[in-house]
C-alpha positions as CSV (number, residue, x, y, z in Angstrom):
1,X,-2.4,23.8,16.9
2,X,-5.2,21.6,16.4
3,X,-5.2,17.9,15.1
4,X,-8.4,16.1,14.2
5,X,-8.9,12.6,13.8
6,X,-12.0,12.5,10.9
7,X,-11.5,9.2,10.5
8,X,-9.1,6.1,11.4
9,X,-9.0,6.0,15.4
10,X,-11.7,2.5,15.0
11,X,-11.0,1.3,11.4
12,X,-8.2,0.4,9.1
13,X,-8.8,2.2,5.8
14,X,-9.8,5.5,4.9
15,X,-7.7,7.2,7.2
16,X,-8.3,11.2,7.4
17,X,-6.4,13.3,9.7
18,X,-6.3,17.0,10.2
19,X,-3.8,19.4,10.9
20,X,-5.0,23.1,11.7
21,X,-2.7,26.1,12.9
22,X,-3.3,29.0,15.2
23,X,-3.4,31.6,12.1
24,X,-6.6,28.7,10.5
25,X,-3.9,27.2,7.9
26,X,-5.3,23.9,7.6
27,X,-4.2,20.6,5.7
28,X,-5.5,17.0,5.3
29,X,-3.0,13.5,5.9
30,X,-4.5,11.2,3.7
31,X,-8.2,11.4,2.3
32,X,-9.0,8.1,1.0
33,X,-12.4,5.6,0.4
34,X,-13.4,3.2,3.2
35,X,-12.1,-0.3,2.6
36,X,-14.9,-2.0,0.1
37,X,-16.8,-4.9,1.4
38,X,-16.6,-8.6,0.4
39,X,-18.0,-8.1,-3.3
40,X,-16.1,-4.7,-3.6
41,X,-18.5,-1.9,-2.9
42,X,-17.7,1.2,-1.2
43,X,-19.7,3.0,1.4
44,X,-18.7,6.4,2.2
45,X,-20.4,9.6,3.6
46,X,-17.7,11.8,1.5
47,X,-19.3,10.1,-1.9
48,X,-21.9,12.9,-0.6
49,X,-20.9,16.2,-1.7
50,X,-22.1,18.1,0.9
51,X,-20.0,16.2,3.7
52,X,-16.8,16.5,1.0
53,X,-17.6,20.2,1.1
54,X,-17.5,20.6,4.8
55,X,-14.3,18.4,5.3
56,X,-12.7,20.2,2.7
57,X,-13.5,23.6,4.2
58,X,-10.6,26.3,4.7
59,X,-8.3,23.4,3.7
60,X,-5.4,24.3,1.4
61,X,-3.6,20.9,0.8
62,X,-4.1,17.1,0.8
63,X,-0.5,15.2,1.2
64,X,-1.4,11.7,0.7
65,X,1.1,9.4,2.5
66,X,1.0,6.5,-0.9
67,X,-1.2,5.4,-3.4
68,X,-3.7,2.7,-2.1
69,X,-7.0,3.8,-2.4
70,X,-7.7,3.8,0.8
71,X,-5.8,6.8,1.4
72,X,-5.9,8.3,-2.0
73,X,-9.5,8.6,-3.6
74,X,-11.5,11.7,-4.1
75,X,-8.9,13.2,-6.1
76,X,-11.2,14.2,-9.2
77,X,-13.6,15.9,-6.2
78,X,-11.0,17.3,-4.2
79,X,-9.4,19.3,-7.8
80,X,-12.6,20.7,-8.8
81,X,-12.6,22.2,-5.3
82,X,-9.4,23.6,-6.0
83,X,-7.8,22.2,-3.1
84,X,-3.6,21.6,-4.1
85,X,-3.0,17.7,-3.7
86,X,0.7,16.5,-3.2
87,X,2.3,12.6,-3.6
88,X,5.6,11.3,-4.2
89,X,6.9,11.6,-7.8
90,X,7.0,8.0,-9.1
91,X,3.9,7.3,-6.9
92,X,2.1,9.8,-8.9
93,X,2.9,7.8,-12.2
94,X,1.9,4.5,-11.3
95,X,-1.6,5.9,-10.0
96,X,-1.3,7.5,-13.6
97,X,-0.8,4.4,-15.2
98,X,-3.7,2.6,-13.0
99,X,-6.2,5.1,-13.6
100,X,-5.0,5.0,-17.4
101,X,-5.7,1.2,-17.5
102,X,-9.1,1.2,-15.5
103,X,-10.0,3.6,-18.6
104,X,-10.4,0.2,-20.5
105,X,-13.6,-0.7,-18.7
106,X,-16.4,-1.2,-21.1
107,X,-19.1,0.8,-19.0
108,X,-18.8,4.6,-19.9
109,X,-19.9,5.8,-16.2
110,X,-16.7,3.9,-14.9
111,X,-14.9,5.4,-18.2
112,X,-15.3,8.6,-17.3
113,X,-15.0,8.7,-13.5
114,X,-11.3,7.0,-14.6
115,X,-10.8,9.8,-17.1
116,X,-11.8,12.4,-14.3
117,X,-9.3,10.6,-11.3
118,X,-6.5,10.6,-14.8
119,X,-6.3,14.1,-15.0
120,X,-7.0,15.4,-11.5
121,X,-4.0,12.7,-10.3
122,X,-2.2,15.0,-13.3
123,X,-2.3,18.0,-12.0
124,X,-0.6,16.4,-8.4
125,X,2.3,18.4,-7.3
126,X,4.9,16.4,-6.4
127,X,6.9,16.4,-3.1
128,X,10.4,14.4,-2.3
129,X,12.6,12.8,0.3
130,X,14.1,14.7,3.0
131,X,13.0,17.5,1.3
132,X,10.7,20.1,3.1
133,X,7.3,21.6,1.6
134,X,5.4,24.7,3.3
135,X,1.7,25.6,3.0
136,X,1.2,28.8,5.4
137,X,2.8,28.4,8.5
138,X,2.8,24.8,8.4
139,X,5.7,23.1,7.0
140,X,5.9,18.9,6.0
141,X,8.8,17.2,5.2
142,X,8.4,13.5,3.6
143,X,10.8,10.7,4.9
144,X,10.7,7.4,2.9
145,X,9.0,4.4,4.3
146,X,8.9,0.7,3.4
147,X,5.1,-0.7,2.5
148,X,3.6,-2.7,0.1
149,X,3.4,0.5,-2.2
150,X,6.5,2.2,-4.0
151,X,7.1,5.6,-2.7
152,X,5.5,5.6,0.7
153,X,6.4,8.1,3.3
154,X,5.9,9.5,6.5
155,X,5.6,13.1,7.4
156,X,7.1,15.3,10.2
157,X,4.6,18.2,10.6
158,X,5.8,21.4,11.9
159,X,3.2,24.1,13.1
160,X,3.2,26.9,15.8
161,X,6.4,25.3,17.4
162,X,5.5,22.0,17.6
163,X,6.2,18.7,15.5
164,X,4.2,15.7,14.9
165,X,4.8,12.3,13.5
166,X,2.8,10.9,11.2
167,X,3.9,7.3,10.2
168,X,1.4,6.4,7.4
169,X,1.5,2.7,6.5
170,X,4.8,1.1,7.3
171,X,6.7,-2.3,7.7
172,X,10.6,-3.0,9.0
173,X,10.2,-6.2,7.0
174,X,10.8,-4.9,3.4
175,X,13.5,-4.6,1.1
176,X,14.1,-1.2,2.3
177,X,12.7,-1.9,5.6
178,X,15.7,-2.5,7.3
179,X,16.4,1.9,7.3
180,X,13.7,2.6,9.5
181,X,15.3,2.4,12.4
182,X,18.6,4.5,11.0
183,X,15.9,6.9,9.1
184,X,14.1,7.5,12.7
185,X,17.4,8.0,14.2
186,X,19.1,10.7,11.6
187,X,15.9,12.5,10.7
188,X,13.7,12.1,13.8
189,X,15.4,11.4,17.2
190,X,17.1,14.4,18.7
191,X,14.1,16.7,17.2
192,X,11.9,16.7,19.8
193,X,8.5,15.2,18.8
194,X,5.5,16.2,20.8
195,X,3.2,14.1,18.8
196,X,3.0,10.4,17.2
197,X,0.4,9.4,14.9
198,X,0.7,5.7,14.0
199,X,-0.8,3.3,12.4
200,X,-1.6,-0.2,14.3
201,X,-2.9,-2.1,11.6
202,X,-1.3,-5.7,12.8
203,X,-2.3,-4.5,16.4
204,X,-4.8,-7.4,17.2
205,X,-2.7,-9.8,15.6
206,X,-0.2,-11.3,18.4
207,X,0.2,-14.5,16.7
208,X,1.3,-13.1,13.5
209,X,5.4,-13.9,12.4
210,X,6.3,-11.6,9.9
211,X,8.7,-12.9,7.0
212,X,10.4,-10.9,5.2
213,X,10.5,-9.9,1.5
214,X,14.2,-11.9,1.3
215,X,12.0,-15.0,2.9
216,X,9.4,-14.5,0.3
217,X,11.8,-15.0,-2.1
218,X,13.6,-17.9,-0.5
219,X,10.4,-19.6,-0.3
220,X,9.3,-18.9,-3.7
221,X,12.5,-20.3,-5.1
222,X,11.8,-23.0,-3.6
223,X,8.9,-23.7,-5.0
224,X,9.6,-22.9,-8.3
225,X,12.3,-25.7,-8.0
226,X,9.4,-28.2,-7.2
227,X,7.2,-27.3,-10.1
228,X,8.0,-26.2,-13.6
229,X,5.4,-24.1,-14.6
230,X,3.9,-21.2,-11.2
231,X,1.5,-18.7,-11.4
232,X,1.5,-15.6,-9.0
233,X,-1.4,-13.4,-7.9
234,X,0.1,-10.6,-6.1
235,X,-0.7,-6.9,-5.9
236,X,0.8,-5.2,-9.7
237,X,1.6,-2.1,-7.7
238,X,3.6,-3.7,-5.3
239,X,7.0,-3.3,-6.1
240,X,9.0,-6.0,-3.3
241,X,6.5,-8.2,-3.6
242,X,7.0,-8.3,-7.9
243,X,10.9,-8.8,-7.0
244,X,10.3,-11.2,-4.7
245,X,9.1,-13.6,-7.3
246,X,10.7,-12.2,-10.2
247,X,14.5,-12.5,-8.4
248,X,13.2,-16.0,-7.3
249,X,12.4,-17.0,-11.4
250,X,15.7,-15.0,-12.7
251,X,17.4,-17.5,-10.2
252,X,15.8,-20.6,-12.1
253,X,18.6,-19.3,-15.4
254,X,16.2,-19.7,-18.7
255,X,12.8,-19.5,-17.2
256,X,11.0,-16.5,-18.2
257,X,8.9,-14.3,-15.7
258,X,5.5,-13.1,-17.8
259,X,3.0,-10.5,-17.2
260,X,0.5,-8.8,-19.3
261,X,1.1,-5.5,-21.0
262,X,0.1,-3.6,-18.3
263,X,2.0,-5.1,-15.4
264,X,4.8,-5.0,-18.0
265,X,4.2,-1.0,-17.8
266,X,4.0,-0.6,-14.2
267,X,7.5,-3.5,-14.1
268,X,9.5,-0.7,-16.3
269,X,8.4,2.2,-14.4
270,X,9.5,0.5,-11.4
271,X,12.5,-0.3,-12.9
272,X,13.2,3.2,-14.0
273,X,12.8,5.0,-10.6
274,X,14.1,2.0,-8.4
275,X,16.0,-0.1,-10.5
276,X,18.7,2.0,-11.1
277,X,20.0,2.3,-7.6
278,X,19.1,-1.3,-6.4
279,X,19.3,-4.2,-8.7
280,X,15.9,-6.1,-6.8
281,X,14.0,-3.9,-8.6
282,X,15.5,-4.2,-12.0
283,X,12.9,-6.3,-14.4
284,X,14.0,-5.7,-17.1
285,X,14.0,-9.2,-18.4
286,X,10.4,-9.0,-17.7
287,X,8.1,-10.5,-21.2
288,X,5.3,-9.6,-22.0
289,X,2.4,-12.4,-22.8
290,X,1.0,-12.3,-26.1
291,X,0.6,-16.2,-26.8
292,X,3.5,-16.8,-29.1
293,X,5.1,-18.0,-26.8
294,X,3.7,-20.9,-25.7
295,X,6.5,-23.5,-27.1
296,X,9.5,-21.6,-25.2
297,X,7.6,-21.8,-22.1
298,X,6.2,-25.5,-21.9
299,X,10.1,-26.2,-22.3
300,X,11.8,-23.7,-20.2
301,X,9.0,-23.7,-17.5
302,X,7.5,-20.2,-16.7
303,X,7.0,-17.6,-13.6
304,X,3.6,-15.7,-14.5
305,X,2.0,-13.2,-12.4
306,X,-1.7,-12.9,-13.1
307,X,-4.7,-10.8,-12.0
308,X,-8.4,-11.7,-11.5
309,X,-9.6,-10.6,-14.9
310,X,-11.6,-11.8,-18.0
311,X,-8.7,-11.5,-19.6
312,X,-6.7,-14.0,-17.8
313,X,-9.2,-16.3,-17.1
314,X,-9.4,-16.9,-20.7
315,X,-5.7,-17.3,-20.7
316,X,-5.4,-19.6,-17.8
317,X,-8.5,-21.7,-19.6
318,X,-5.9,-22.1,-22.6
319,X,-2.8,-23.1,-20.8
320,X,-4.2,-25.0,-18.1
321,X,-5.2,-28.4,-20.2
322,X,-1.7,-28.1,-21.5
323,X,0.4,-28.3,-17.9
324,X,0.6,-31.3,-15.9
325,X,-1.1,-31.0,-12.5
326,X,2.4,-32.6,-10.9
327,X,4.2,-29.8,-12.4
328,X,1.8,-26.9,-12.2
329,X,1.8,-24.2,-9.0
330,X,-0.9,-21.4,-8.1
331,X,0.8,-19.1,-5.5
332,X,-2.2,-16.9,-3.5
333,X,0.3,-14.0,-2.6
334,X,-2.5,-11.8,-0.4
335,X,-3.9,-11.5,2.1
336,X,-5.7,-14.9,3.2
337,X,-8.6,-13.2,4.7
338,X,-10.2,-12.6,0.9
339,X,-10.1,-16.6,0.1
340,X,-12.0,-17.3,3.5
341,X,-15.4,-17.7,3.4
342,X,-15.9,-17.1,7.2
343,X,-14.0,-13.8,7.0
344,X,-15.2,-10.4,7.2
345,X,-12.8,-9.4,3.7
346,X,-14.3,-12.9,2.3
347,X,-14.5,-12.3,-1.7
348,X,-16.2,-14.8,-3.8
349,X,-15.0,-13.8,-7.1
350,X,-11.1,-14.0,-5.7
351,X,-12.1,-17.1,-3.9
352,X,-13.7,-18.5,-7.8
353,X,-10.3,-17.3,-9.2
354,X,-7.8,-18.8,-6.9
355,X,-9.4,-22.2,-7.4
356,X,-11.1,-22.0,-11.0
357,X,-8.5,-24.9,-11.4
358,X,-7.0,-27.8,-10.7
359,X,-3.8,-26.9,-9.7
360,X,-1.4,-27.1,-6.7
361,X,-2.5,-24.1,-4.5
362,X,0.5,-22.7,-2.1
363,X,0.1,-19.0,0.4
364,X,3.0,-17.3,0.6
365,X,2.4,-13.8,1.3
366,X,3.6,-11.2,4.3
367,X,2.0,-7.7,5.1
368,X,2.7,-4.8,4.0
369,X,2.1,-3.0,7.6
370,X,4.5,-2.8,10.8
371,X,4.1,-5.7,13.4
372,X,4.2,-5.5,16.7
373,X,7.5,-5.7,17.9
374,X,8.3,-2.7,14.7
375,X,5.1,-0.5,16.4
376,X,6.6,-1.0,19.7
377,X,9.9,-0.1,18.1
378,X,8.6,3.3,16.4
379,X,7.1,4.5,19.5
380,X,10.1,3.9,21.8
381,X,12.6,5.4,19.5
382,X,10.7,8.5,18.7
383,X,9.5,8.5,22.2
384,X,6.5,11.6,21.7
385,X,6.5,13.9,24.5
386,X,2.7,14.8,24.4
387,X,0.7,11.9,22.6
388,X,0.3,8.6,21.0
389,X,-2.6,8.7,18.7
390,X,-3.4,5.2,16.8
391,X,-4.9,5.0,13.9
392,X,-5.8,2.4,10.5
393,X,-6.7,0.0,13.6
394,X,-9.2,-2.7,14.4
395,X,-12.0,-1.1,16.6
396,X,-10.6,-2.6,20.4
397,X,-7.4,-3.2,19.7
398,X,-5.2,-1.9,22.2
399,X,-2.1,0.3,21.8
400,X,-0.9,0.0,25.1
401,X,-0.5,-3.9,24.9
402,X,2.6,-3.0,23.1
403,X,6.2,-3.3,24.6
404,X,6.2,0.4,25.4
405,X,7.1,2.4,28.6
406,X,4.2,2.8,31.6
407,X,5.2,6.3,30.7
408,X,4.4,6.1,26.6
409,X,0.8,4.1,27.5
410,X,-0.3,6.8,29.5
411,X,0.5,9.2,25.9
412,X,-2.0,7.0,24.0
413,X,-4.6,9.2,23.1
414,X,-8.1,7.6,21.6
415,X,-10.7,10.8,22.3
416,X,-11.2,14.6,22.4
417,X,-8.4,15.9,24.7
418,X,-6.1,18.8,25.2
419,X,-2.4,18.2,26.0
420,X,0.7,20.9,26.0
421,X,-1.4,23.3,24.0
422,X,-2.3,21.1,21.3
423,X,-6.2,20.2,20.7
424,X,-6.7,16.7,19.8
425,X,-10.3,15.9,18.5
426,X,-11.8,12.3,17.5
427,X,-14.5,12.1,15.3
């Protein structure tokens, strides 16, 4: 078996891993765009079609672990290849319903390219918890993870008698966070795993507490108690992070929690696939903002997640002379990184955004990626016999600084190597 690293061992973003067996059946983990720079561009050599070709040679499936881009682009290249592409089945939609929205750009280049990634996402087949999928010899079988997208999952990979872990993006600090460990232990422990693929994006980060989801909404509460009238800018797709605030304004009985029409979309389809099994993620009492209104919400107070859009910046221009500064809240719920000038993720137009007024600003946000302490966790549970391979990391940041056994540093693999049969290469 052979397992290539094409990209991820030095950056976080536009992770591609490889996974070829003995008889040359070969599948792709993940095949996503570089993280964009501070004004959102994208530089990546697979925007060249002759380095997609070559990637994409002999390969006869993509399994992409969520929906972020940075795992998931390409799609429109990678279906006219012919190449079968796999995500989870309510993942699937919400890309659907992004894509469908992005359609509204009035620049026909961008129209169509959204049109293209529409109908290639389309024709995704679909795979499910717990529940095996085979391409060749190679068999992959999804197990559920918490992140700051819905349906996120890591794989267990079985080829030419061995197994590998691959984690994806993960947290232990979500809603659903708190199965990890008991999904690790039913699905994973006891079957031997000879190798660990894991992402370390919170590696570098030792002084980083993680709060939880359930603190998120604690905290949000809170606020909201303070000031009458909050807006939110959180990811749309990010379904804890939506019930964070949302449970936090259905607590405040009478205030209204608004969104546009398409966050309204994305709140029932969440509320479909998730709600009915777990009351967080039921929103439906979720309005949608059309300006009508306005009355009912100057006297109830309001909860309204916004994006940084035309749109709303017109909206916020409208309601803004009408709230009192005293009683008026902007919650920045992302990561802090974008609103810092001296940061390498620095964005001006979030930065213009988050303070186009005069409001009270307040950060309350958590990531959506494993800390330490859950890495450390992963990697002594499942306890890989043959290797340790880190990915989605910061260039230098160190795997074995982790609370992990003399035994499991010495596993950590971060170049070309051969181990118990298996052929690990590191592009």
């Amino acid at each position: 078996m052979k397992i290539t690293i094409h990209r991820g061992i030095n950056q976080i973003g536009g992770c591609i891993t490889g996974i070829e067996s003995a008889s040359g059946t070969k599948i792709l983990i993940d095949l996503g765009h570089n993280l964009p720079d501070a004004e959102g561009q994208v530089e990546d050599e697979y925007d060249v079609p002759e380095n997609l070709d070559r990637l994409l040679d002999g390969v006869s499936a993509v399994f992409y672990t969520h929906y972020h881009g940075d795992h998931l682009a390409f799609e429109a290249a990678v279906a006219e290849r012919g190449v079968d592409q796999y995500l989870g089945r309510l993942a699937k939609r919400v890309k659907k319903k992004f894509y469908a929205h992005m359609q509204n750009i009035p620049v026909d280049s961008l129209k169509q390219k959204y049109k293209s990634a529409f109908q290639a996402v389309g024709g995704f087949k679909e795979y499910g918890a717990d529940k095996p999928v085979t391409v060749g010899d190679i068999k992959i079988t999804p197990y559920y993870v918490s992140h700051s997208a819905a349906d996120a999952y890591m794989f267990v990979i079985e080829c030419d008698g061995k197994k590998i872990l691959h984690t994806g993006d993960f947290r232990d600090h979500g809603y659903l966070g708190c199965h990890l460990s008991g999904v690790l232990h039913k699905f994973v422990v006891g079957e031997r795993i000879d190798v660990l693929i894991i992402e370390g994006t919170m590696l570098s980060r030792n002084d980083v507490r993680m709060m939880s989801e359930e603190d998120i909404q604690q905290k949000a509460y809170e606020l909201m108690s303070g000031y009458k009238y909050a807006f939110v800018l959180c990811s749309s797709t990010d379904p804890d992070r939506l019930a964070s605030f949302y449970q936090a304004t259905v607590r405040h009985q009478g205030r209204p929690f608004m969104a546009d029409g398409y966050q309204c979309k994305l709140l029932e389809t969440f509320t479909e696939y998730l709600g009915r099994n777990r009351r967080t993620y039921d929103f439906t009492g979720a309005v949608e903002y059309d300006g009508t209104q306005l009355q009912t919400m100057m006297d109830t107070g309001f909860t309204m997640v916004v994006r940084n859009s035309d749109k709303f910046r017109g909206w916020l221009d409208e309601l803004m002379p009408l709230l009192p500064k005293e009683e008026t809240v902007f919650i920045y719920s992302q990561f802090k990184g974008y609103i810092l000038p001296e940061h390498t993720a620095y964005s001006a137009s979030t930065d213009s955004f988050v303070h186009s007024h005069d409001w009270n600003l307040e950060y309350l946000h958590t990531s959506g990626h494993a800390s330490r302490d859950a890495l450390a966790m992963v990697c002594n549970t499942v306890n890989p016999t043959s290797a340790i391979i880190p990915i989605h990391r910061e260039k230098g940041s160190d795997f074995t600084s982790l609370d992990i056994s003399e035994e499991l540093k010495d596993r950590v693999v971060t170049s070309d190597t051969t181990v118990d049969d298996i052929e690990i290469r590191v592009q």
